[in-house]
Short mmCIF file of C-alpha atoms and ligand atoms in Angstrom, two decimals:
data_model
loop_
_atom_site.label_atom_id
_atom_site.label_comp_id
_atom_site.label_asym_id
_atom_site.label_seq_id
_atom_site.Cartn_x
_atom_site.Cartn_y
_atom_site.Cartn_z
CA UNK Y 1 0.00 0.00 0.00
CA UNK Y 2 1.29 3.50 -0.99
CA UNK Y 3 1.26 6.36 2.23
CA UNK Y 4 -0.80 8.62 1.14
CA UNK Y 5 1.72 11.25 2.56
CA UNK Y 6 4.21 10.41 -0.11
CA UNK Y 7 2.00 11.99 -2.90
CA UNK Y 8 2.55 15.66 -4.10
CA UNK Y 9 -0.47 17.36 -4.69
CA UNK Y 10 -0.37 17.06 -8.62
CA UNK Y 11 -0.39 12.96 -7.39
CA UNK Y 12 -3.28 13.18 -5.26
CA UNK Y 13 -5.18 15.25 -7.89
CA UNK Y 14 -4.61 13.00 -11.36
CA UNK Y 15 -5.08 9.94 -8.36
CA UNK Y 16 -8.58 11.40 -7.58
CA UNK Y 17 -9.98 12.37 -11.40
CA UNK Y 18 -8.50 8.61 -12.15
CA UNK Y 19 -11.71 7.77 -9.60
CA UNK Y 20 -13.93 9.93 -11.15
CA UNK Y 21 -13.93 12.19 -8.32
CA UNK Y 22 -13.38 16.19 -8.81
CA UNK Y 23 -9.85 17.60 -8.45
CA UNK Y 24 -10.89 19.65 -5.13
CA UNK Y 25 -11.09 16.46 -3.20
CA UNK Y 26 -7.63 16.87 -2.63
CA UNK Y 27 -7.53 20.02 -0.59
CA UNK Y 28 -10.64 18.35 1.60
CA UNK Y 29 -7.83 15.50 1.85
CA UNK Y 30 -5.17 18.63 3.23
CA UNK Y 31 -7.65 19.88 5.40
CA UNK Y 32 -8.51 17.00 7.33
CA UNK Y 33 -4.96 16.06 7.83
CA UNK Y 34 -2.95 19.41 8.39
CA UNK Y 35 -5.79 21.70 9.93
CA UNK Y 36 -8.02 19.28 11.51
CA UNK Y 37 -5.33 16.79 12.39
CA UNK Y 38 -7.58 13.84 11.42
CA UNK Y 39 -5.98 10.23 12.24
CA UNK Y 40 -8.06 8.37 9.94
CA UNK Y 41 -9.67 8.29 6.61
CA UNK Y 42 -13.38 7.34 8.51
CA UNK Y 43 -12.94 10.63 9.89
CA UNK Y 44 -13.08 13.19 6.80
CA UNK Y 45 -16.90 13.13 7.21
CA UNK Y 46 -17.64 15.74 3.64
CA UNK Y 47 -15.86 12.98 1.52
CA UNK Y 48 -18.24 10.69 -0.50
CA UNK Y 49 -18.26 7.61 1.83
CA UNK Y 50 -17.52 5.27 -1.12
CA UNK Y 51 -14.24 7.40 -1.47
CA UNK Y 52 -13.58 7.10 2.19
CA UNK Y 53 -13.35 3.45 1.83
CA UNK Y 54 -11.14 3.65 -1.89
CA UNK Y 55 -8.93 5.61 0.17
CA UNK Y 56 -8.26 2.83 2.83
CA UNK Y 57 -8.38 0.54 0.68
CA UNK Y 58 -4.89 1.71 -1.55
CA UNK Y 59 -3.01 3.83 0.77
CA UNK Y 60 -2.01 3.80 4.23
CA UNK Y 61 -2.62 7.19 6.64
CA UNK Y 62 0.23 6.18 8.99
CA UNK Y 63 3.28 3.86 8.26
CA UNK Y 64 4.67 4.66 11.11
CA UNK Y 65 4.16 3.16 14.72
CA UNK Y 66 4.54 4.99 17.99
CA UNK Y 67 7.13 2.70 20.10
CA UNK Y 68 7.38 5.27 23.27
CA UNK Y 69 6.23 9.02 24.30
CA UNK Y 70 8.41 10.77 26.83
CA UNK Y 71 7.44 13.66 28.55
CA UNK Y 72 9.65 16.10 30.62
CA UNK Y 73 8.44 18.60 32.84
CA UNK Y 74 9.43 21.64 30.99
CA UNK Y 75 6.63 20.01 28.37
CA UNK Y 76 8.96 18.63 25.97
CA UNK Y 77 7.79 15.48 24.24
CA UNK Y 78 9.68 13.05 22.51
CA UNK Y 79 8.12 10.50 19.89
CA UNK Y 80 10.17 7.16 19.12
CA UNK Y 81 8.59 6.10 16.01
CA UNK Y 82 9.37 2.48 14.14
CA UNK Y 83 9.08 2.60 10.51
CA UNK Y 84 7.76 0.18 8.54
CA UNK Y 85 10.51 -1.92 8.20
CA UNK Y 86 11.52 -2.07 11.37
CA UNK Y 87 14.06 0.80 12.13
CA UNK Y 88 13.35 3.82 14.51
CA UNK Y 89 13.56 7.20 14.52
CA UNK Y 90 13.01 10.23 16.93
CA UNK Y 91 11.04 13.40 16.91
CA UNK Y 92 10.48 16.26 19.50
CA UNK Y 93 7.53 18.81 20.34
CA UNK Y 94 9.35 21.69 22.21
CA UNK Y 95 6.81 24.57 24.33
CA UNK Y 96 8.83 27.72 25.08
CA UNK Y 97 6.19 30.53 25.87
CA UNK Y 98 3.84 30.25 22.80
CA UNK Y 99 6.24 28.43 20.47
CA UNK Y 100 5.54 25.41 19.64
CA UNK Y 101 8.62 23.90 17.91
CA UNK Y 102 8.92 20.48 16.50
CA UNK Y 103 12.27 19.54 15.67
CA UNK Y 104 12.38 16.31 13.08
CA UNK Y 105 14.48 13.86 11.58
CA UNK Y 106 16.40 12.86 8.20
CA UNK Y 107 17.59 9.85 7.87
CA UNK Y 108 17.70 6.79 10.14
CA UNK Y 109 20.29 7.23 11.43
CA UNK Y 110 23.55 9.40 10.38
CA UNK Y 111 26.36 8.89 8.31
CA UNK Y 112 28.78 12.04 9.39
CA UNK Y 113 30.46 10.50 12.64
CA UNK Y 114 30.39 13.63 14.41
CA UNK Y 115 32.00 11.81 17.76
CA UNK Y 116 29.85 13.12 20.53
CA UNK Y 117 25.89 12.34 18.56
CA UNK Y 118 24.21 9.89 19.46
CA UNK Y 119 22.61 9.43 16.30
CA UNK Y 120 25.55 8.72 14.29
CA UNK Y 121 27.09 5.98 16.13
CA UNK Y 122 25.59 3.16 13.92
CA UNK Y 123 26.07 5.00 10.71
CA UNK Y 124 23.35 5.61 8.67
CA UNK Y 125 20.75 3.39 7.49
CA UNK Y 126 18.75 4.78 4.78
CA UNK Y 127 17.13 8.21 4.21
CA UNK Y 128 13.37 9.39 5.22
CA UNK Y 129 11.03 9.72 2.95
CA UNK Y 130 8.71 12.69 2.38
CA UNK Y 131 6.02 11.16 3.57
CA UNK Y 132 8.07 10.10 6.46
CA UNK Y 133 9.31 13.14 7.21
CA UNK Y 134 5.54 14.66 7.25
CA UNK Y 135 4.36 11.79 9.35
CA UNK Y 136 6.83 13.18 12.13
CA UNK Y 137 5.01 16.62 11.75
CA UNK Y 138 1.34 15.63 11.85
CA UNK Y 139 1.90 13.26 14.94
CA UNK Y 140 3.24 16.14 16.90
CA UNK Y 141 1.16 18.30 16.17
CA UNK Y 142 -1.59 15.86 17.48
CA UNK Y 143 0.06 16.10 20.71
CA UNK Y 144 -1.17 19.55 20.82
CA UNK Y 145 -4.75 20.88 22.18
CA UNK Y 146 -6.80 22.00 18.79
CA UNK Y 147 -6.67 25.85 20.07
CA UNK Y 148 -2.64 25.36 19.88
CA UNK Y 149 -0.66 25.01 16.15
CA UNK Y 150 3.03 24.72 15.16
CA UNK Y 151 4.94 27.45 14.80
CA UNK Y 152 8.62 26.64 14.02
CA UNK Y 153 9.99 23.25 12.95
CA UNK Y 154 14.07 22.94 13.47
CA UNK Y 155 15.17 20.13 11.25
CA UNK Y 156 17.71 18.89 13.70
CA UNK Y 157 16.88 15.42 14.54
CA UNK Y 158 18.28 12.47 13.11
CA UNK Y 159 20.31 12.50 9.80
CA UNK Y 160 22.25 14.56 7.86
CA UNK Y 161 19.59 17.28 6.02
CA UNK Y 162 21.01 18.05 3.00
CA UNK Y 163 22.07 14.50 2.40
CA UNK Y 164 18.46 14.53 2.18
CA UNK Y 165 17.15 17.70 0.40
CA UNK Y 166 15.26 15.55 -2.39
CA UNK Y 167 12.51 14.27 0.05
CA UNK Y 168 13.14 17.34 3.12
CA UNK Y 169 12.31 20.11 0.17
CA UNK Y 170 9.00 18.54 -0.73
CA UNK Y 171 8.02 17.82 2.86
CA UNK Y 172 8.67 21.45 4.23
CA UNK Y 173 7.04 23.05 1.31
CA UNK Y 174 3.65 21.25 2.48
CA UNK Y 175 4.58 22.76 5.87
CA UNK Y 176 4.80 26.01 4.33
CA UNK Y 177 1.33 25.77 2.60
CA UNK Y 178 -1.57 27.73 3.32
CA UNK Y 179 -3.18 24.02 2.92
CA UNK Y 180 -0.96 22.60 4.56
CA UNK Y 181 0.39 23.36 8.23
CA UNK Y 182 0.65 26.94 7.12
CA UNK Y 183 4.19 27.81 8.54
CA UNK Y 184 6.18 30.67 7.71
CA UNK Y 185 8.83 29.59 6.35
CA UNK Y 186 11.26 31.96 8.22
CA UNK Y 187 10.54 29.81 11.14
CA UNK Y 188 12.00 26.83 9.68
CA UNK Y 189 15.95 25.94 9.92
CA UNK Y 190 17.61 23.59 8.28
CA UNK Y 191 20.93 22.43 10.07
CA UNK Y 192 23.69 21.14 8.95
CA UNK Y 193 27.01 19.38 9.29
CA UNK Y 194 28.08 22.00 6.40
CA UNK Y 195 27.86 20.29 3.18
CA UNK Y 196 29.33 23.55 0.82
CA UNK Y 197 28.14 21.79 -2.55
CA UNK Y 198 24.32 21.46 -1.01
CA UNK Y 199 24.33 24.94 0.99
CA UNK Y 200 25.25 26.35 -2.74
CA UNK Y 201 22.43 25.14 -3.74
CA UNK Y 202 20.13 26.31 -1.27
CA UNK Y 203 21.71 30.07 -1.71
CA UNK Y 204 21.06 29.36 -5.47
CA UNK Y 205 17.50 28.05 -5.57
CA UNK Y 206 17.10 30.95 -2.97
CA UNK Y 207 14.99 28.54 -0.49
CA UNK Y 208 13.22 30.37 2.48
CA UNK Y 209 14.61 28.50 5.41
CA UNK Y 210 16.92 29.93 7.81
CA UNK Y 211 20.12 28.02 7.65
CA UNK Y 212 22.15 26.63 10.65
CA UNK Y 213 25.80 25.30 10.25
CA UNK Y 214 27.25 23.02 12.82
CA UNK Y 215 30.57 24.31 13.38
CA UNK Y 216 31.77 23.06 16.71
CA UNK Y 217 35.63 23.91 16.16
CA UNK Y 218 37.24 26.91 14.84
CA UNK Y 219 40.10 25.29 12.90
CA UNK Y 220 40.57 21.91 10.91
CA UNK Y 221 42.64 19.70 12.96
CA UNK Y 222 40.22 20.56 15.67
CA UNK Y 223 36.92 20.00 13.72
CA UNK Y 224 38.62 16.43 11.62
CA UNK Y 225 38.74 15.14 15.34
CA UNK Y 226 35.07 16.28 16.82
CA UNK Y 227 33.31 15.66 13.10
CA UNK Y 228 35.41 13.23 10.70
CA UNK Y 229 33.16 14.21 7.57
CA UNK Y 230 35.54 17.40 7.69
CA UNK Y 231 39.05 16.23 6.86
CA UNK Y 232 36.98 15.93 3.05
CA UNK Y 233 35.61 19.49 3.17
CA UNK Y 234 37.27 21.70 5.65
CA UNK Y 235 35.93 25.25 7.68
CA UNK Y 236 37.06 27.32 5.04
CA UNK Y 237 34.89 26.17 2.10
CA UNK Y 238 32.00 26.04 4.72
CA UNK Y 239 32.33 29.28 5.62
CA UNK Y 240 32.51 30.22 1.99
CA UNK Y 241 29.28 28.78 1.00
CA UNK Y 242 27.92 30.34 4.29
CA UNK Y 243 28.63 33.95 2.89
CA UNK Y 244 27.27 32.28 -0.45
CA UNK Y 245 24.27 31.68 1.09
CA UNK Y 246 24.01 34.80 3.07
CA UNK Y 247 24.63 37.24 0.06
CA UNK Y 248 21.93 35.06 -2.31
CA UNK Y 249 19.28 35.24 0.34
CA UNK Y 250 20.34 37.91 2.70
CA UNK Y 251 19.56 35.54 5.52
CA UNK Y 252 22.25 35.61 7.97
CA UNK Y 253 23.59 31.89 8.92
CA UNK Y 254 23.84 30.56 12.45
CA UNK Y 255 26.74 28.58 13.60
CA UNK Y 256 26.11 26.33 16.37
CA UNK Y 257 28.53 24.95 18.45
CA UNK Y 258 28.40 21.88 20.71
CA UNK Y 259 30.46 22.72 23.75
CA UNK Y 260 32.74 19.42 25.04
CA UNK Y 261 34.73 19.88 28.31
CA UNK Y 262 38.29 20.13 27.63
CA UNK Y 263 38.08 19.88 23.96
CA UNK Y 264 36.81 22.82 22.17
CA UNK Y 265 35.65 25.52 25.26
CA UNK Y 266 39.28 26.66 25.99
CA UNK Y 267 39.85 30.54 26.16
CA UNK Y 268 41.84 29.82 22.77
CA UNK Y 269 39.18 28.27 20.69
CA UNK Y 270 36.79 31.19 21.80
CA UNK Y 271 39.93 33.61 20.25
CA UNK Y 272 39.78 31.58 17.43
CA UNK Y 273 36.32 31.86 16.76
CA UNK Y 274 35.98 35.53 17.35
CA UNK Y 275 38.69 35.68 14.77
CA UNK Y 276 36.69 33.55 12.21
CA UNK Y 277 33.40 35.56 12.66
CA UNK Y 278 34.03 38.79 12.95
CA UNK Y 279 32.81 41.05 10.30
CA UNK Y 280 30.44 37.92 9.59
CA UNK Y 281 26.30 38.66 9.48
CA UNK Y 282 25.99 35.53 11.90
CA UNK Y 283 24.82 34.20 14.61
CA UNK Y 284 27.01 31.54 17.27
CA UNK Y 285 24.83 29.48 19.27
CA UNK Y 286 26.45 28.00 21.99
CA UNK Y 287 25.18 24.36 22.89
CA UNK Y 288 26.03 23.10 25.90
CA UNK Y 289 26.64 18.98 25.46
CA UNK Y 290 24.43 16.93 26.78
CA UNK Y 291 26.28 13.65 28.09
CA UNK Y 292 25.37 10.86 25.77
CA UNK Y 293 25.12 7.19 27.73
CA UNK Y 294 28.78 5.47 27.01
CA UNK Y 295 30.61 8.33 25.56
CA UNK Y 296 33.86 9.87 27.23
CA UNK Y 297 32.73 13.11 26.71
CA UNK Y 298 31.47 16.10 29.26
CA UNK Y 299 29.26 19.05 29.85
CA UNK Y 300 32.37 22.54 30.40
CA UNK Y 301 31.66 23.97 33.94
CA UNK Y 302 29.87 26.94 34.33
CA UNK Y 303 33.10 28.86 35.18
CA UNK Y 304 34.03 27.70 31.79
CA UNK Y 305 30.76 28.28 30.00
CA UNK Y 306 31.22 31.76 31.53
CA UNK Y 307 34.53 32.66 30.47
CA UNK Y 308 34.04 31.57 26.84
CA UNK Y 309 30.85 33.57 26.50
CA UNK Y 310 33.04 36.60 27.74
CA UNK Y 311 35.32 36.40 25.17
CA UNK Y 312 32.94 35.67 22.62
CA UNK Y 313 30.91 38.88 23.87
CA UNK Y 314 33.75 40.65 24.53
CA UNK Y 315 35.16 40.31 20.60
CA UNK Y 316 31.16 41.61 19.73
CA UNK Y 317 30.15 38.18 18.51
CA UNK Y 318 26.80 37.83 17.99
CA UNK Y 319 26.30 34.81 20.62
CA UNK Y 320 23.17 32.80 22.16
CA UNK Y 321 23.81 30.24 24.48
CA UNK Y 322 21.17 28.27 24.22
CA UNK Y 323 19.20 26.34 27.03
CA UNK Y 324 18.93 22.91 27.77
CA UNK Y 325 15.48 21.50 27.06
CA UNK Y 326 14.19 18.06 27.10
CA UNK Y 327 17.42 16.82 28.56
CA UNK Y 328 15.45 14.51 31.57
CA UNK Y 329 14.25 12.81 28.40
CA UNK Y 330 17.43 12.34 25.54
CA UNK Y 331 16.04 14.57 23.76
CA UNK Y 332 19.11 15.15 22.10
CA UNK Y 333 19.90 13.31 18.61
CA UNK Y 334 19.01 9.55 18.46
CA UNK Y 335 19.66 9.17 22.39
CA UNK Y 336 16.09 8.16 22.99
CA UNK Y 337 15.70 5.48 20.03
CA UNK Y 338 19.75 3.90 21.86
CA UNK Y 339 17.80 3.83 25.11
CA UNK Y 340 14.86 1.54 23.95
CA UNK Y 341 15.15 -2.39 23.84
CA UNK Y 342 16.07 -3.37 20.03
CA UNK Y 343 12.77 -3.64 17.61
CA UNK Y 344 11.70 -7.22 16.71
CA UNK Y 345 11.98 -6.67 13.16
CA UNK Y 346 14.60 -4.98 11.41
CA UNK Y 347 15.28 -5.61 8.15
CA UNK Y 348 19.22 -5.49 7.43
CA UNK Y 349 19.69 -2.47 5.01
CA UNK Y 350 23.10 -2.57 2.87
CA UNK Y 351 22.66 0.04 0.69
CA UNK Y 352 23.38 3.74 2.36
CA UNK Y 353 21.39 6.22 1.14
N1 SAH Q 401 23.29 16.67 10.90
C1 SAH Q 401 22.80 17.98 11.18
C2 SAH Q 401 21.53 18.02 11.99
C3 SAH Q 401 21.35 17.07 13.14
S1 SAH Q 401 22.27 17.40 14.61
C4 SAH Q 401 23.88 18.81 11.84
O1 SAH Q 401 24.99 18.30 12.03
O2 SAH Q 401 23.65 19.98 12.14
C5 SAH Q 401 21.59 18.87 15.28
C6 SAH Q 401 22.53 19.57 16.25
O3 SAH Q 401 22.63 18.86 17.49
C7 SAH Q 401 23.94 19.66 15.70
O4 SAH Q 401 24.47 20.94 15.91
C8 SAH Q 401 24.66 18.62 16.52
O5 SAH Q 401 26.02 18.84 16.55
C9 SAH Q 401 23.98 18.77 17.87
N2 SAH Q 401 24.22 17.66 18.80
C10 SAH Q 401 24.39 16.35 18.50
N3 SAH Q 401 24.62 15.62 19.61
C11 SAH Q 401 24.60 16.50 20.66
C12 SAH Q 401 24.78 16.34 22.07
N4 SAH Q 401 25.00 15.17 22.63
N5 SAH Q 401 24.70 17.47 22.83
C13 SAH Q 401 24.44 18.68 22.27
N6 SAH Q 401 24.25 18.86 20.95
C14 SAH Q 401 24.35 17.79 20.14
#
């Protein structure tokens, strides 16, 4: 059966007239699943019944199971989802005043190595598709009260983005939509390991995300050791597409930057980086790292936290240090799904996607 997600509007149209039914079906289709957050076709009550029953008949709503919900006490929730062949992913509903943030995956897992993620320390598996990637949307945002809606989506989860732009573009434009969840599409980031050949192409198809670039060191022998994927690319050409991207779209980048005790949050590396960024429209957020079961690595003291932010501020950086949230629960990258007992069912990929 095909998931009904996975078909672009054009698909769901031509699929409709091939039933004899009128084109505008489809957006009745949208509604019920973006606006009225329906979780079943029984439910879109102003569809012919007969098509009701077509519909469940050739295409699945969900492919997706719901292996655990976690729930912190800041509100966070965390969905571990198994896919229908067996393999998991995560997704996250954030509440920060009246935000309402879902951040989403990519891939099953990640192929980039970066050495303190927990999401890349099986490699990756296969990439999402776009109906997978929407599933993750709609099932958070049925974890919200009807008088609540989205309001930004971080794509930040799981994977490797733009190793994954062919099914992510399609998926975020329906999140964009007026028919679908009706996002602005300024509050939507994209983040990534910093891939320069993809993040050229974003600047060039002028896309209207905001674009985040994991940076975590400010020099290459640094950055080869905390994300391997860099001894191929290097900070330099990332940076270069960055200003690529910033002077196509006029969307200034942000940087983020995991901070690992001992490794990259000395007084030097915050030198470095003021160095790096200066005369740069950007913004550095600061990520504090959140220990990871069975990895060597560790949260900096606050003294240390403290002094780098000084410097940073001090060399007028454009800084954030972001908050912890969701931490009680792994909600950081792919620590949840590591946490869980191994599904029944996987079915050995060997092709990497
Ligand atoms: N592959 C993309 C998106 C997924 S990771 C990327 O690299 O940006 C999203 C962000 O979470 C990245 O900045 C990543 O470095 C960070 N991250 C991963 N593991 C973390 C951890 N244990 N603590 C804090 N941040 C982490």
């Amino acid at each position: 059966m095909r998931h009904l997600l996975d078909l672009s509007t054009a698909d769901l149209e031509s699929w409709l007239e091939s039933q004899g039914e009128p084109r505008y079906r489809a957006a009745q289709v949208r509604k019920w699943l973006y606006e009225r957050r329906a979780g079943e076709f029984g439910e879109m009550s102003d569809l012919p019944k007969r098509l009701r029953s077509t519909l469940e008949t050739e295409f699945q709503l969900w492919t997706s199971e719901v292996a655990a919900t976690h729930r912190a006490a800041d509100g966070t929730e965390k969905l571990v989802l198994t896919l229908h062949d067996g393999h998991r992913i995560e997704c996250v509903l954030l509440r920060d005043g009246i935000r309402r943030t879902i951040c989403i995956s990519t891939q099953v897992g990640c192929a980039m190595g970066c050495v303190f993620c927990a999401s890349g320390l099986d490699g990756v598996v296969r990439n999402l598709s776009t109906g997978e990637i929407l599933e993750q949307m709609l099932r958070l945002s049925r974890l919200l009260p009807t008088d609540e809606r989205l309001s930004h989506i971080v794509v930040m989860g799981m994977g490797e983005p733009l190793a994954n732009l062919k099914n992510l573009l399609p998926a975020l434009a329906l999140a964009t939509a007026p028919t679908g969840l009706g996002i602005s599409a300024r509050r939507i980031t994209i983040s990534t390991v910093g891939l320069p050949e993809a993040i050229r192409r974003l600047a060039a198809e002028n896309v209207p995300y905001h674009l985040a670039v994991s940076l975590h060191a400010p020099d290459d022998v640094l950055r080869n050791r905390l994300v391997p994927v860099n001894a191929s690319i290097g900070v330099a050409a990332i940076l270069a597409a960055a200003d690529e991207f910033f002077a196509a779209t006029g969307r200034r980048v942000t940087f983020e930057y995991v901070l690992l005790a001992d490794l990259n949050d000395g007084p030097e590396q915050a030198r470095q980086l003021v160095k790096l960024l200066a005369g740069r429209p950007s913004l550095l957020n600061v990520i504090p790292f959140n220990p990871v079961a069975g990895l060597p690595y560790r949260t900096p003291s606050d003294e240390a936290i403290a002094q780098f932010r000084r410097i940073l501020e001090s060399g007028g950086i454009n800084v954030m240090f972001r908050q912890r949230k969701g931490d009680k629960i792994n909600a950081a990258c792919g620590q949840l799904r590591r946490s869980l007992p191994p599904p029944p069912t996987v079915t050995p990929v060997a092709s990497h996607g």
